[in-house]
Amino acid sequence: MQQKNRRLLKYLSAGALGLFVLWFAASLQLFCLVSTPAPPAVDAVVVLGGSSDERLAAAQAAAGGRSATGGPHPPVLVLSWTDTPGNASADALCRGAHFPQQSLVCFRPEGMDTRGEAAAVGKLAEANGWRSIAVVTSSYHVLRAGTLMRQCTPAEVHMVASKPALDSLQWLRRFVVEGAGVIDVNLRPECR
């Protein structure tokens, strides 16, 4: 009987380890090793709140060029204004700007989360007639944020991944949080 229990425990442990390795490999691919192509010409480049130093640099690279409507002007830079420590550089741009401005739009998302940002971006895209947008966020956030943006706007959405500097434990936390978040946004769509 003891030998049978040990064998069962051995199989269960091996199965649990196998599931963990599978989950970890999938998370690594979905949230860490994300590579997004350079977006085509877009009407607006949206920078989601948080990690603004990292995300603004990626937004500047994505914003180079003409707008999707064919005009000679660069796309509108759209910033989530959150007044949070991780968003300090984007918030400073918004505080220092004189509105209204054609090249910069700042918005405060309701709920201060990605769902609120997606709903606000959808309204901005509709109000401004944007047909194509690039949305900049950290690589771990691309899948969930992209799903929400596509739920909330008819504009063509191009995701742009910035590269966060996270340690192993921070990456593991992101894998858990974003994995649960992806399930949530598919079970509870935001704008549909």
Short mmCIF file of C-alpha atoms in Angstrom, two decimals:
data_model
loop_
_atom_site.label_atom_id
_atom_site.label_comp_id
_atom_site.label_asym_id
_atom_site.label_seq_id
_atom_site.Cartn_x
_atom_site.Cartn_y
_atom_site.Cartn_z
CA MET A 1 0.00 0.00 0.00
CA GLN A 2 2.82 2.42 0.90
CA GLN A 3 4.61 1.66 -2.36
CA LYS A 4 1.39 2.37 -4.28
CA ASN A 5 0.99 5.70 -2.45
CA ARG A 6 4.60 6.65 -3.19
CA ARG A 7 4.15 5.80 -6.86
CA LEU A 8 0.94 7.87 -6.99
CA LEU A 9 2.71 10.79 -5.28
CA LYS A 10 5.58 10.47 -7.74
CA TYR A 11 3.18 10.61 -10.73
CA LEU A 12 1.25 13.53 -9.26
CA SER A 13 4.49 15.43 -8.59
CA ALA A 14 5.74 14.75 -12.11
CA GLY A 15 2.38 15.87 -13.53
CA ALA A 16 2.38 19.06 -11.44
CA LEU A 17 5.93 19.83 -12.51
CA GLY A 18 5.01 19.20 -16.15
CA LEU A 19 2.01 21.55 -15.88
CA PHE A 20 4.18 24.23 -14.26
CA VAL A 21 6.80 23.95 -17.02
CA LEU A 22 4.07 24.15 -19.68
CA TRP A 23 2.46 27.19 -18.00
CA PHE A 24 5.85 28.88 -17.58
CA ALA A 25 6.83 28.28 -21.23
CA ALA A 26 3.47 29.62 -22.46
CA SER A 27 3.74 32.66 -20.17
CA LEU A 28 7.28 33.33 -21.33
CA GLN A 29 6.12 33.33 -24.95
CA LEU A 30 2.92 35.34 -24.38
CA PHE A 31 4.22 37.99 -21.98
CA CYS A 32 8.01 38.21 -22.08
CA LEU A 33 9.32 37.29 -25.53
CA VAL A 34 6.79 39.52 -27.28
CA SER A 35 7.90 41.10 -30.50
CA THR A 36 5.64 43.52 -32.33
CA PRO A 37 6.28 44.80 -35.84
CA ALA A 38 6.65 48.51 -36.42
CA PRO A 39 3.17 49.90 -36.98
CA PRO A 40 2.18 51.34 -40.34
CA ALA A 41 1.09 54.97 -40.59
CA VAL A 42 -1.49 55.63 -37.89
CA ASP A 43 -3.69 58.52 -36.84
CA ALA A 44 -2.72 58.32 -33.16
CA VAL A 45 -0.10 56.73 -30.92
CA VAL A 46 -1.61 55.88 -27.54
CA VAL A 47 0.63 55.40 -24.51
CA LEU A 48 -1.05 53.43 -21.74
CA GLY A 49 -0.48 54.49 -18.13
CA GLY A 50 2.39 53.16 -16.05
CA SER A 51 6.07 52.62 -16.87
CA SER A 52 5.95 55.86 -18.84
CA ASP A 53 9.72 56.27 -19.24
CA GLU A 54 9.92 52.92 -21.03
CA ARG A 55 6.68 53.39 -22.99
CA LEU A 56 7.29 56.99 -24.13
CA ALA A 57 10.56 55.97 -25.79
CA ALA A 58 8.74 53.24 -27.74
CA ALA A 59 5.96 55.71 -28.62
CA GLN A 60 8.45 58.19 -30.08
CA ALA A 61 9.81 55.47 -32.35
CA ALA A 62 6.29 54.44 -33.38
CA ALA A 63 5.17 58.03 -34.02
CA GLY A 64 7.72 58.78 -36.71
CA GLY A 65 6.07 59.26 -40.07
CA ARG A 66 2.83 60.35 -41.62
CA SER A 67 -0.68 59.89 -40.33
CA ALA A 68 -2.97 57.20 -41.69
CA THR A 69 -5.15 59.84 -43.32
CA GLY A 70 -2.24 60.69 -45.60
CA GLY A 71 -1.51 64.11 -44.18
CA PRO A 72 2.06 65.30 -43.67
CA HIS A 73 1.66 65.69 -39.92
CA PRO A 74 2.81 63.03 -37.47
CA PRO A 75 0.18 61.07 -35.57
CA VAL A 76 -1.42 62.51 -32.45
CA LEU A 77 0.30 61.45 -29.23
CA VAL A 78 -2.36 60.26 -26.76
CA LEU A 79 -1.32 59.88 -23.12
CA SER A 80 -3.08 58.27 -20.20
CA TRP A 81 -2.81 60.81 -17.37
CA THR A 82 -2.88 58.99 -14.04
CA ASP A 83 -0.90 61.02 -11.47
CA THR A 84 0.84 57.85 -10.31
CA PRO A 85 4.58 57.41 -9.63
CA GLY A 86 5.10 55.00 -12.55
CA ASN A 87 3.53 57.46 -14.97
CA ALA A 88 5.47 60.56 -13.88
CA SER A 89 7.04 61.46 -17.24
CA ALA A 90 3.75 61.17 -19.18
CA ASP A 91 1.92 63.08 -16.47
CA ALA A 92 4.56 65.84 -16.63
CA LEU A 93 3.99 66.19 -20.39
CA CYS A 94 0.26 66.50 -19.80
CA ARG A 95 0.67 69.02 -16.96
CA GLY A 96 3.05 71.16 -19.03
CA ALA A 97 0.92 71.19 -22.18
CA HIS A 98 -1.39 74.00 -23.20
CA PHE A 99 -4.69 72.60 -24.42
CA PRO A 100 -6.35 72.31 -26.87
CA GLN A 101 -3.49 70.92 -28.94
CA GLN A 102 -3.64 68.97 -32.19
CA SER A 103 -0.48 66.97 -31.55
CA LEU A 104 -1.15 65.89 -27.94
CA VAL A 105 -4.22 64.52 -26.21
CA CYS A 106 -4.23 63.61 -22.52
CA PHE A 107 -7.06 61.70 -20.87
CA ARG A 108 -7.83 60.42 -17.40
CA PRO A 109 -9.18 56.88 -17.57
CA GLU A 110 -12.24 56.07 -15.52
CA GLY A 111 -11.32 53.41 -13.00
CA MET A 112 -7.60 54.08 -13.55
CA ASP A 113 -7.12 50.69 -15.22
CA THR A 114 -6.71 49.21 -18.69
CA ARG A 115 -10.46 48.71 -19.05
CA GLY A 116 -10.99 52.43 -18.42
CA GLU A 117 -8.20 53.30 -20.83
CA ALA A 118 -9.72 51.10 -23.56
CA ALA A 119 -13.15 52.69 -23.15
CA ALA A 120 -11.63 56.20 -23.24
CA VAL A 121 -9.48 55.43 -26.30
CA GLY A 122 -12.54 54.02 -28.08
CA LYS A 123 -14.44 57.27 -27.45
CA LEU A 124 -11.45 59.39 -28.54
CA ALA A 125 -11.02 57.38 -31.74
CA GLU A 126 -14.68 57.78 -32.60
CA ALA A 127 -14.79 61.50 -31.76
CA ASN A 128 -11.64 62.23 -33.80
CA GLY A 129 -12.32 59.89 -36.71
CA TRP A 130 -9.14 57.89 -36.15
CA ARG A 131 -9.10 54.86 -38.43
CA SER A 132 -5.82 53.40 -37.20
CA ILE A 133 -4.03 53.63 -33.85
CA ALA A 134 -0.81 52.29 -32.35
CA VAL A 135 -1.07 51.39 -28.66
CA VAL A 136 2.18 51.32 -26.69
CA THR A 137 2.49 49.25 -23.53
CA SER A 138 4.95 46.90 -21.85
CA SER A 139 5.50 43.53 -23.52
CA TYR A 140 3.76 41.64 -20.72
CA HIS A 141 0.64 43.76 -21.23
CA VAL A 142 0.32 43.59 -25.03
CA LEU A 143 -2.07 40.62 -25.25
CA ARG A 144 -4.56 41.82 -22.62
CA ALA A 145 -4.43 45.50 -23.59
CA GLY A 146 -4.76 44.66 -27.30
CA THR A 147 -7.81 42.51 -26.61
CA LEU A 148 -9.46 45.34 -24.66
CA MET A 149 -8.60 47.99 -27.26
CA ARG A 150 -10.09 45.87 -30.06
CA GLN A 151 -13.24 45.38 -27.96
CA CYS A 152 -13.65 49.14 -27.55
CA THR A 153 -12.80 50.71 -30.90
CA PRO A 154 -13.56 50.02 -34.54
CA ALA A 155 -10.20 51.61 -35.44
CA GLU A 156 -7.46 49.29 -36.61
CA VAL A 157 -5.29 48.59 -33.54
CA HIS A 158 -1.54 48.00 -33.81
CA MET A 159 0.16 47.02 -30.57
CA VAL A 160 3.69 48.21 -29.83
CA ALA A 161 5.65 46.45 -27.08
CA SER A 162 8.13 48.31 -24.95
CA LYS A 163 10.71 46.27 -23.07
CA PRO A 164 10.45 46.43 -19.27
CA ALA A 165 13.42 45.90 -16.97
CA LEU A 166 12.04 43.34 -14.52
CA ASP A 167 13.77 40.83 -12.30
CA SER A 168 12.78 37.14 -12.18
CA LEU A 169 10.24 37.54 -9.38
CA GLN A 170 8.63 40.54 -11.06
CA TRP A 171 8.32 38.53 -14.29
CA LEU A 172 6.75 35.63 -12.42
CA ARG A 173 4.23 38.02 -10.84
CA ARG A 174 3.43 39.50 -14.28
CA PHE A 175 2.88 35.99 -15.66
CA VAL A 176 0.26 35.32 -12.98
CA VAL A 177 -1.43 38.72 -13.17
CA GLU A 178 -1.52 38.94 -16.97
CA GLY A 179 -2.55 35.30 -17.41
CA ALA A 180 -5.55 35.88 -15.15
CA GLY A 181 -6.21 39.21 -16.89
CA VAL A 182 -6.30 37.62 -20.36
CA ILE A 183 -8.85 35.09 -19.13
CA ASP A 184 -10.89 37.91 -17.55
CA VAL A 185 -11.05 40.15 -20.64
CA ASN A 186 -12.19 37.22 -22.75
CA LEU A 187 -14.87 36.16 -20.27
CA ARG A 188 -15.99 39.73 -19.52
CA PRO A 189 -15.51 41.93 -22.61
CA GLU A 190 -15.35 45.66 -21.85
CA CYS A 191 -17.22 47.53 -24.56
CA ARG A 192 -19.30 44.90 -26.36
#
